Amino acid sequence: MSVRVRRVYDPPEPDDGVRVLVDRLWPRGLKKEAARVDEWPKALTPSTELRRWYHAGEGSYEEFAERYEAELAAPEAAGLLDHVRELAAKGTVTLLTATTSPEESHASVLARLLRA
């Protein structure tokens, strides 16, 4: 199983496998053809409230990760997480995000959960 996290603005690479956009909003200034996104499971992304709370600097990354994991336990999100886990079991999955710090974002939380 191989799960990667990359910025969606980086050019696609041949070894990306299935490219999954894990942001709720489409990245600014990026054409859909250039992004080469295979899947966009919006219900797998953090809620608007959680995203705003984290970006406002009101809490730590660790607290954000805990709250996000709790959101992922909801039935629709859990089903999508299982779907992406199945994709990863078959080959490489690249989680795409527009954030400038993927290592401290929801994408890294997802990657950790998928690798577990």
Coordinates of N, CA and C in Angstrom, one line a residue:
M1 N 0.8 -1.2 0.0 CA 0.0 0.0 0.0 C 0.9 1.2 0.0
S2 N 0.6 2.1 -0.9 CA 1.4 3.4 -1.0 C 0.4 4.6 -1.0
V3 N 0.6 5.4 0.0 CA -0.2 6.7 0.1 C 0.8 7.8 0.1
R4 N 0.6 8.7 -0.8 CA 1.4 9.9 -0.9 C 0.6 11.2 -0.7
V5 N 1.2 12.2 -0.2 CA 0.5 13.5 -0.1 C 1.3 14.5 -0.9
R6 N 0.6 15.2 -1.8 CA 1.3 16.2 -2.7 C 0.4 17.4 -2.8
R7 N 1.0 18.5 -3.2 CA 0.3 19.7 -3.5 C -0.4 19.6 -4.9
V8 N -1.6 20.0 -5.0 CA -2.3 19.8 -6.3 C -1.7 20.7 -7.3
Y9 N -1.0 21.8 -7.0 CA -0.4 22.7 -7.9 C 0.9 22.1 -8.6
D10 N 1.4 21.0 -7.9 CA 2.6 20.4 -8.5 C 2.2 19.6 -9.7
P11 N 3.0 19.5 -10.8 CA 2.6 18.7 -12.0 C 2.4 17.3 -11.6
P12 N 1.4 16.6 -12.3 CA 1.2 15.2 -12.1 C 2.5 14.4 -12.5
E13 N 2.7 13.3 -11.7 CA 3.8 12.4 -12.0 C 3.3 11.1 -12.4
P14 N 4.1 10.3 -13.2 CA 3.6 9.0 -13.7 C 3.3 8.0 -12.5
D15 N 4.0 8.2 -11.4 CA 3.8 7.2 -10.3 C 2.8 7.7 -9.3
D16 N 2.0 8.7 -9.6 CA 1.0 9.2 -8.7 C -0.1 8.2 -8.4
G17 N -0.4 7.3 -9.4 CA -1.5 6.3 -9.2 C -2.8 7.1 -9.3
V18 N -3.7 6.7 -8.4 CA -5.0 7.4 -8.3 C -4.8 8.7 -7.6
R19 N -5.2 9.8 -8.3 CA -5.1 11.2 -7.7 C -6.4 11.6 -7.1
V20 N -6.4 11.8 -5.7 CA -7.6 12.1 -5.0 C -7.5 13.5 -4.4
L21 N -8.3 14.4 -4.8 CA -8.4 15.8 -4.2 C -9.1 15.7 -2.9
V22 N -8.4 16.1 -1.8 CA -9.0 16.0 -0.5 C -9.3 17.4 0.1
D23 N -9.5 18.4 -0.8 CA -10.0 19.7 -0.3 C -11.4 19.9 -0.7
R24 N -12.2 20.6 0.1 CA -13.6 20.8 -0.1 C -13.8 21.8 -1.3
L25 N -12.9 22.8 -1.4 CA -13.1 23.8 -2.5 C -12.1 23.5 -3.6
W26 N -12.5 23.8 -4.8 CA -11.5 23.6 -5.9 C -10.4 24.6 -5.8
P27 N -9.2 24.2 -6.0 CA -8.0 25.1 -5.9 C -8.1 26.3 -6.9
R28 N -7.8 27.5 -6.3 CA -7.9 28.7 -7.2 C -6.8 28.6 -8.3
G29 N -7.3 29.1 -9.4 CA -6.4 29.3 -10.6 C -6.0 28.0 -11.3
L30 N -6.5 26.9 -10.9 CA -6.1 25.6 -11.5 C -7.2 25.0 -12.4
K31 N -6.8 24.8 -13.6 CA -7.8 24.2 -14.5 C -7.9 22.7 -14.2
K32 N -9.1 22.2 -14.4 CA -9.4 20.8 -14.1 C -8.5 19.8 -14.9
E33 N -8.3 20.2 -16.1 CA -7.5 19.3 -17.0 C -6.1 19.2 -16.5
A34 N -5.5 20.3 -16.0 CA -4.1 20.4 -15.5 C -4.0 19.6 -14.2
A35 N -5.0 19.6 -13.4 CA -5.0 18.9 -12.1 C -5.0 17.4 -12.2
R36 N -5.6 16.9 -13.2 CA -5.7 15.4 -13.5 C -6.1 14.7 -12.2
V37 N -7.3 15.2 -11.7 CA -7.9 14.6 -10.5 C -8.8 13.4 -10.9
D38 N -8.6 12.3 -10.3 CA -9.4 11.1 -10.5 C -10.6 11.0 -9.7
E39 N -10.5 11.5 -8.4 CA -11.6 11.4 -7.5 C -11.6 12.7 -6.6
W40 N -12.8 13.1 -6.2 CA -12.9 14.3 -5.4 C -14.0 14.1 -4.3
P41 N -13.7 13.3 -3.3 CA -14.7 12.9 -2.3 C -14.9 14.1 -1.3
K42 N -15.8 15.0 -1.6 CA -15.9 16.2 -0.7 C -16.3 15.9 0.7
A43 N -17.1 14.8 0.9 CA -17.5 14.5 2.3 C -16.3 13.9 3.1
L44 N -15.2 13.7 2.5 CA -14.0 13.2 3.2 C -13.2 14.4 3.8
T45 N -13.5 15.6 3.4 CA -12.8 16.8 3.8 C -13.3 17.3 5.2
P46 N -12.5 18.1 5.8 CA -12.9 18.7 7.1 C -14.1 19.6 6.9
S47 N -15.0 19.7 7.9 CA -16.1 20.6 7.8 C -15.7 22.0 7.7
T48 N -16.5 22.8 7.1 CA -16.2 24.3 7.0 C -15.9 24.9 8.3
E49 N -16.6 24.5 9.4 CA -16.4 25.0 10.7 C -15.0 24.6 11.2
L50 N -14.7 23.4 11.1 CA -13.4 22.9 11.5 C -12.2 23.6 10.8
R51 N -12.4 23.6 9.5 CA -11.4 24.3 8.6 C -11.2 25.7 9.0
R52 N -12.2 26.5 9.2 CA -12.1 27.9 9.7 C -11.5 28.0 11.0
W53 N -11.9 27.1 11.9 CA -11.3 27.1 13.3 C -9.8 27.0 13.3
Y54 N -9.4 26.0 12.5 CA -7.9 25.7 12.4 C -7.2 26.8 11.8
H55 N -7.7 27.4 10.7 CA -7.0 28.4 10.0 C -7.0 29.7 10.7
A56 N -7.9 29.9 11.7 CA -7.9 31.1 12.5 C -6.9 31.0 13.6
G57 N -6.2 29.9 13.7 CA -5.1 29.7 14.7 C -5.7 29.5 16.1
E58 N -6.9 29.0 16.3 CA -7.5 28.9 17.6 C -7.0 27.6 18.3
G59 N -6.4 26.7 17.6 CA -6.0 25.5 18.3 C -4.8 24.9 17.6
S60 N -4.2 23.9 18.2 CA -3.0 23.2 17.7 C -3.4 22.2 16.6
Y61 N -2.3 21.8 15.9 CA -2.5 20.8 14.9 C -3.0 19.5 15.5
E62 N -2.5 19.1 16.7 CA -2.9 17.9 17.3 C -4.4 17.9 17.6
E63 N -4.9 19.1 18.1 CA -6.3 19.2 18.4 C -7.1 19.1 17.1
F64 N -6.7 19.8 16.1 CA -7.3 19.7 14.8 C -7.4 18.3 14.3
A65 N -6.3 17.5 14.4 CA -6.3 16.2 13.9 C -7.3 15.3 14.7
E66 N -7.4 15.5 16.0 CA -8.4 14.8 16.8 C -9.8 15.1 16.4
R67 N -10.1 16.4 16.2 CA -11.5 16.8 15.8 C -11.8 16.3 14.4
Y68 N -10.8 16.3 13.5 CA -11.0 15.8 12.2 C -11.2 14.3 12.2
E69 N -10.5 13.6 12.9 CA -10.7 12.1 13.0 C -12.1 11.8 13.5
A70 N -12.6 12.6 14.5 CA -14.0 12.4 15.0 C -15.0 12.7 13.8
E71 N -14.7 13.7 13.0 CA -15.6 13.9 11.8 C -15.6 12.7 10.9
L72 N -14.4 12.1 10.7 CA -14.3 11.0 9.8 C -15.0 9.7 10.2
A73 N -15.5 9.7 11.5 CA -16.2 8.6 12.0 C -17.7 8.6 11.6
A74 N -18.1 9.7 11.0 CA -19.5 9.8 10.5 C -19.7 8.8 9.4
P75 N -20.9 8.3 9.2 CA -21.1 7.2 8.2 C -20.6 7.5 6.8
E76 N -21.0 8.7 6.3 CA -20.6 9.0 4.9 C -19.1 9.1 4.7
A77 N -18.4 9.8 5.7 CA -17.0 10.0 5.6 C -16.3 8.7 5.8
A78 N -16.8 7.8 6.8 CA -16.1 6.5 7.0 C -16.2 5.7 5.8
G79 N -17.3 5.7 5.1 CA -17.5 4.9 3.8 C -16.5 5.4 2.8
L80 N -16.3 6.7 2.6 CA -15.4 7.2 1.7 C -13.9 6.9 2.1
L81 N -13.6 6.9 3.3 CA -12.3 6.6 3.8 C -12.0 5.1 3.5
D82 N -13.0 4.2 3.7 CA -12.9 2.8 3.3 C -12.6 2.7 1.8
H83 N -13.3 3.5 1.0 CA -13.2 3.4 -0.5 C -11.8 3.8 -0.9
V84 N -11.2 4.9 -0.3 CA -9.9 5.3 -0.6 C -8.9 4.3 -0.1
R85 N -9.2 3.6 1.0 CA -8.3 2.6 1.6 C -8.2 1.4 0.6
E86 N -9.4 1.1 0.0 CA -9.4 0.0 -1.0 C -8.6 0.3 -2.2
L87 N -8.7 1.6 -2.7 CA -7.9 2.0 -3.8 C -6.4 1.9 -3.5
A88 N -6.0 2.3 -2.3 CA -4.6 2.2 -1.8 C -4.1 0.8 -1.7
A89 N -5.0 -0.2 -1.4 CA -4.7 -1.6 -1.3 C -4.3 -2.1 -2.7
K90 N -4.9 -1.5 -3.8 CA -4.6 -2.0 -5.1 C -3.4 -1.3 -5.8
G91 N -3.0 -0.2 -5.2 CA -1.9 0.5 -5.8 C -1.7 1.9 -5.2
T92 N -0.9 2.7 -5.8 CA -0.6 4.0 -5.2 C -1.8 5.0 -5.2
V93 N -2.0 5.7 -4.1 CA -3.0 6.8 -4.1 C -2.2 8.0 -3.7
T94 N -2.5 9.1 -4.4 CA -1.9 10.4 -4.1 C -3.0 11.3 -3.6
L95 N -2.9 11.8 -2.4 CA -3.8 12.7 -1.8 C -3.3 14.1 -2.2
L96 N -4.2 14.9 -2.8 CA -3.9 16.2 -3.3 C -4.5 17.3 -2.5
T97 N -3.8 18.3 -2.1 CA -4.3 19.4 -1.4 C -3.6 20.7 -1.9
A98 N -4.3 21.8 -1.7 CA -3.8 23.1 -2.1 C -3.0 23.8 -1.0
T99 N -3.1 23.2 0.2 CA -2.4 23.9 1.4 C -0.9 24.0 1.1
T100 N -0.4 25.1 1.7 CA 1.1 25.3 1.6 C 1.9 24.4 2.5
S101 N 1.2 23.8 3.5 CA 1.9 23.0 4.5 C 1.2 21.6 4.6
P102 N 1.4 20.8 3.6 CA 0.6 19.5 3.6 C 1.0 18.6 4.8
E103 N 2.2 18.8 5.4 CA 2.5 18.0 6.6 C 1.8 18.4 7.8
E104 N 1.1 19.5 7.9 CA 0.3 19.9 9.0 C -1.1 20.2 8.5
S105 N -1.6 19.3 7.7 CA -3.0 19.6 7.2 C -3.8 18.3 7.3
H106 N -5.0 18.4 6.9 CA -5.9 17.3 7.0 C -5.4 16.1 6.1
A107 N -4.7 16.5 5.0 CA -4.2 15.4 4.1 C -3.2 14.5 4.8
S108 N -2.4 15.0 5.7 CA -1.5 14.2 6.5 C -2.2 13.3 7.5
V109 N -3.3 13.8 8.0 CA -4.2 13.0 8.9 C -4.8 11.8 8.1
L110 N -5.3 12.1 6.9 CA -5.9 11.1 6.1 C -4.8 10.0 5.7
A111 N -3.6 10.5 5.3 CA -2.6 9.6 4.9 C -2.2 8.7 6.1
R112 N -2.1 9.2 7.3 CA -1.8 8.4 8.5 C -2.9 7.3 8.7
L113 N -4.2 7.7 8.6 CA -5.3 6.8 8.8 C -5.3 5.7 7.7
L114 N -5.0 6.1 6.5 CA -5.0 5.1 5.4 C -3.9 4.1 5.5
R115 N -2.8 4.5 6.1 CA -1.6 3.6 6.2 C -1.8 2.7 7.4
A116 N -2.7 3.0 8.3 CA -2.8 2.2 9.6 C -3.5 0.9 9.3

